[in-house]
Each structure stands twice: as C-alpha cells, then as structure tokens.
Tab-separated table of C-alpha atoms in Angstrom:
chain	number	residue	atom	x	y	z
A	1	LEU	CA	106.251	89.451	92.322
A	2	CYS	CA	105.471	92.949	93.518
A	3	LEU	CA	106.432	92.125	97.098
A	4	ALA	CA	109.465	90.087	96.034
A	5	MET	CA	110.812	93.013	93.990
A	6	ARG	CA	110.159	95.451	96.832
A	7	GLU	CA	111.917	93.191	99.314
A	8	ALA	CA	114.844	92.576	96.964
A	9	LEU	CA	115.451	96.307	96.566
A	10	ASP	CA	115.301	97.358	100.210
A	11	GLY	CA	113.783	94.672	102.424
A	12	SER	CA	110.596	96.556	103.336
A	13	LEU	CA	107.085	95.278	102.626
A	14	PRO	CA	104.246	97.027	104.529
A	15	ASP	CA	104.029	100.105	102.295
A	16	CYS	CA	103.826	97.881	99.206
A	17	LEU	CA	101.047	95.551	100.386
A	18	PRO	CA	98.160	97.683	99.022
A	19	ALA	CA	99.826	97.934	95.603
A	20	ALA	CA	100.518	94.191	95.536
A	21	LEU	CA	96.887	93.535	96.450
A	22	SER	CA	95.760	95.818	93.629
A	23	VAL	CA	97.877	93.935	91.077
A	24	GLU	CA	96.603	90.573	92.333
A	25	ILE	CA	93.000	91.759	92.149
A	26	ALA	CA	93.596	92.952	88.570
A	27	HIS	CA	94.958	89.500	87.764
A	28	ARG	CA	91.992	87.698	89.351
A	29	THR	CA	89.543	90.001	87.576
A	30	SER	CA	91.169	89.214	84.233
A	31	LEU	CA	90.783	85.489	84.932
A	32	ILE	CA	87.072	85.909	85.665
A	33	PHE	CA	86.503	87.587	82.288
A	34	ASP	CA	88.874	85.208	80.471
A	35	ASP	CA	86.882	82.214	81.721
A	36	ILE	CA	83.674	83.708	80.318
A	37	GLN	CA	85.278	84.536	76.964
A	38	ASP	CA	86.922	81.115	76.661
A	39	HIS	CA	83.779	79.318	77.867
A	40	SER	CA	85.958	77.546	80.453
A	41	PRO	CA	83.801	75.584	82.892
A	42	GLN	CA	86.743	74.896	85.225
A	43	ARG	CA	89.870	76.581	86.519
A	44	ASN	CA	92.265	74.680	88.762
A	45	HIS	CA	89.863	71.726	88.933
A	46	ARG	CA	87.019	73.865	90.293
A	47	GLY	CA	83.959	75.313	88.640
A	48	THR	CA	84.528	78.804	87.276
A	49	LEU	CA	82.412	81.649	88.586
A	50	TRP	CA	80.322	81.921	85.429
A	51	ALA	CA	79.739	78.147	85.306
A	52	VAL	CA	78.498	78.170	88.908
A	53	TYR	CA	76.624	81.497	89.101
A	54	GLY	CA	75.929	82.406	85.471
A	55	VAL	CA	77.395	85.037	83.184
A	56	ASP	CA	75.314	87.972	84.429
A	57	GLN	CA	76.302	87.636	88.103
A	58	THR	CA	79.904	86.894	87.133
A	59	LEU	CA	80.137	90.100	85.077
A	60	ASN	CA	78.818	91.986	88.104
A	61	ALA	CA	81.344	90.277	90.395
A	62	GLY	CA	84.210	90.974	87.975
A	63	LEU	CA	83.360	94.660	87.735
A	64	THR	CA	83.057	94.924	91.529
A	65	LEU	CA	86.378	93.187	92.031
A	66	SER	CA	87.983	95.553	89.534
A	67	CYS	CA	86.762	98.537	91.547
A	68	TYR	CA	88.231	97.070	94.733
A	69	GLY	CA	91.551	96.740	92.930
A	70	ARG	CA	91.619	100.437	92.179
A	71	LEU	CA	90.535	101.294	95.720
A	72	ALA	CA	93.330	99.169	97.202
A	73	ILE	CA	95.902	101.593	95.799
A	74	GLN	CA	94.370	104.364	97.917
A	75	ASP	CA	95.416	102.427	101.024
A	76	MET	CA	98.967	103.516	100.215
A	77	LEU	CA	98.078	107.051	101.387
A	78	GLY	CA	100.211	107.861	104.394
A	79	LEU	CA	102.581	104.967	103.633
A	80	VAL	CA	104.353	106.394	100.592
A	81	ASP	CA	104.812	109.753	98.907
A	82	PRO	CA	101.642	110.757	96.991
A	83	SER	CA	103.680	111.036	93.768
A	84	THR	CA	104.435	107.308	94.077
A	85	ILE	CA	100.713	106.578	94.202
A	86	LEU	CA	100.209	108.602	91.037
A	87	VAL	CA	102.948	106.662	89.246
A	88	VAL	CA	101.353	103.359	90.291
A	89	GLU	CA	97.869	104.514	89.253
A	90	ARG	CA	99.095	105.654	85.845
A	91	LEU	CA	100.522	102.303	84.799
A	92	HIS	CA	98.409	101.057	81.922
A	93	ALA	CA	98.817	97.369	82.680
A	94	VAL	CA	95.112	96.515	82.689
A	95	ILE	CA	94.512	98.415	79.458
A	96	ASP	CA	97.403	96.553	77.805
A	97	LEU	CA	96.159	93.268	79.256
A	98	CYS	CA	92.779	93.943	77.616
A	99	ARG	CA	94.535	94.618	74.299
A	100	GLY	CA	96.253	91.244	74.646
A	101	GLN	CA	92.956	89.539	75.418
A	102	TYR	CA	91.419	91.210	72.349
A	103	MET	CA	94.228	89.803	70.220
A	104	ASP	CA	93.816	86.348	71.790
A	105	LEU	CA	90.109	86.307	70.933
A	106	HIS	CA	90.811	87.597	67.428
A	107	PHE	CA	93.406	84.863	66.872
A	108	GLN	CA	90.714	82.233	67.323
A	109	GLU	CA	89.602	83.186	63.817
A	110	TYR	CA	92.972	82.597	62.106
A	111	LEU	CA	96.543	81.497	62.752
A	112	PRO	CA	98.556	84.661	63.441
A	113	PRO	CA	102.171	85.238	62.484
A	114	LEU	CA	104.620	84.412	65.276
A	115	SER	CA	105.391	88.104	65.870
A	116	ASP	CA	101.694	88.883	66.482
A	117	TYR	CA	101.352	85.870	68.789
A	118	MET	CA	104.402	86.974	70.809
A	119	GLU	CA	102.996	90.504	71.130
A	120	MET	CA	99.689	89.048	72.349
A	121	VAL	CA	101.528	86.937	74.933
A	122	ARG	CA	103.531	89.967	76.080
A	123	LEU	CA	100.379	92.051	76.452
A	124	LYS	CA	98.176	89.374	77.955
A	125	THR	CA	100.528	87.998	80.602
A	126	GLY	CA	103.906	89.699	80.401
A	127	ILE	CA	102.505	93.167	81.021
A	128	LEU	CA	100.804	92.185	84.278
A	129	MET	CA	103.872	90.449	85.691
A	130	GLY	CA	106.007	93.334	84.469
A	131	ALA	CA	103.722	95.822	86.210
A	132	ALA	CA	103.928	93.829	89.446
A	133	CYS	CA	107.721	94.015	89.396
A	134	GLN	CA	107.735	97.663	88.316
A	135	VAL	CA	105.358	98.652	91.109
A	136	GLY	CA	107.608	96.957	93.667
A	137	ALA	CA	110.563	98.967	92.346
A	138	VAL	CA	108.611	102.238	92.256
A	139	VAL	CA	107.377	101.810	95.837
A	140	ALA	CA	110.954	101.069	96.899
A	141	GLY	CA	111.776	104.498	95.503
A	142	ASP	CA	114.175	103.028	92.981
A	143	ARG	CA	113.073	104.882	89.838
A	144	GLY	CA	116.322	103.917	88.123
A	145	GLN	CA	115.516	100.222	88.361
A	146	ASN	CA	111.812	100.269	87.555
A	147	THR	CA	112.304	99.801	83.799
A	148	ALA	CA	114.618	96.832	84.374
A	149	ALA	CA	112.159	95.428	86.920
A	150	ARG	CA	109.313	95.751	84.399
A	151	ARG	CA	111.346	94.031	81.665
A	152	PHE	CA	112.240	91.186	84.017
A	153	GLY	CA	108.578	90.673	84.926
A	154	GLU	CA	107.482	90.847	81.290
A	155	ALA	CA	110.024	88.183	80.302
A	156	LEU	CA	108.843	85.976	83.157
A	157	GLY	CA	105.227	86.474	82.104
A	158	VAL	CA	105.977	85.632	78.478
A	159	ALA	CA	107.756	82.442	79.543
A	160	PHE	CA	104.828	81.489	81.770
A	161	GLN	CA	102.256	82.100	79.019
A	162	LEU	CA	104.287	80.177	76.430
A	163	GLN	CA	104.376	77.166	78.758
A	164	ASP	CA	100.659	77.516	79.545
A	165	ASP	CA	99.760	77.684	75.854
A	166	TYR	CA	102.006	74.714	75.071
A	167	LEU	CA	100.337	72.645	77.793
A	168	GLY	CA	96.930	73.750	76.568
A	169	VAL	CA	97.632	72.426	73.080
A	170	TRP	CA	100.013	69.502	73.510
A	171	GLY	CA	100.464	68.671	77.149
A	172	HIS	CA	98.660	67.831	80.310
A	173	GLN	CA	98.798	69.886	83.446
A	174	SER	CA	99.517	67.957	86.599
A	175	PRO	CA	96.781	67.994	89.251
C-alpha cells in the first residue's frame, strides 16, 4: 500500500522502499506477537514461530525484527529530505496497533459494544494500513493528501479486519 500510494501520486518508488519495508516489518512483528497471544499454532497453513521454536525465542525474534523495522527508515537518508524521515518516524501506528491489540485481548472477557469493537478494528488493522498509505503520500511530498491517504488506508484496513473476523467466526478461509 505504501508503494502503491507513492506510485499513484508521482510514479516514483526507490526513495519509498525503506519506508515500505519498515511498515511491512511492523506488520510482520505484530503477527508474531498476535500468534503468541492468540495461542495460534498455524498461520497460512504453516506452523507459527512460537509453535515451532517456543515462546521465548519467538519473543526475542519479534523484538529483533521490530528493531530492524525502525532501522529500515534510516535507509531513507540521502533519498528524501530529513524532515520527511522525521514525519515518518513520528507516526504512532505501532503504538495505536498495540492499543487495538490490548482491546482485542480485553474483549475476550466480554462482548463489547459495537462502537468499541469498531474502534478496536480501526486501531488493530486500519491504523497500519492507513500509515502505509500516509507514508507513501508523505514521501511523495504531497502533505496535502496525506490525511486523505491515511483515511483511505484505514477504511481498507477496517474492511479487511471485518472480513477476517467474520471468517474466523462463521466462515472458512480458502486454502
């Protein structure tokens, strides 16, 4: 999504690759921790990291991966204006994602009102997709469009998470 937004705004990609990698690493890191918290033995028909290597090594791997995600942003030095890097670094997507995950775990204890569930979905998945789109717009230098790009990504993320939750409760995912 980050690269697609960047390309849509001005057709250039190389200066956005480190930021896109950082967002993808943040996403993968969140999945590692989500699998532990949900006690999921499989993801995409394969054993999850914790199921294969144990919780302790998986926590270590998740933390390491998270650090690489932050370091990837530094690879933008020399490709974009340093102020752009600061804007990208200051997005609080991972913090909001963690708030959403907190809510998701808390909701296992009771059935939340629809408004709380929708906020959890927005934070857990919408925020990350929104950040990916916003970063693409920021790197393109289009500060006027970055809020619209974020909202688009958030809406896409909410739709994705609603479908995923529906399939998790009532449906079957295709192989």
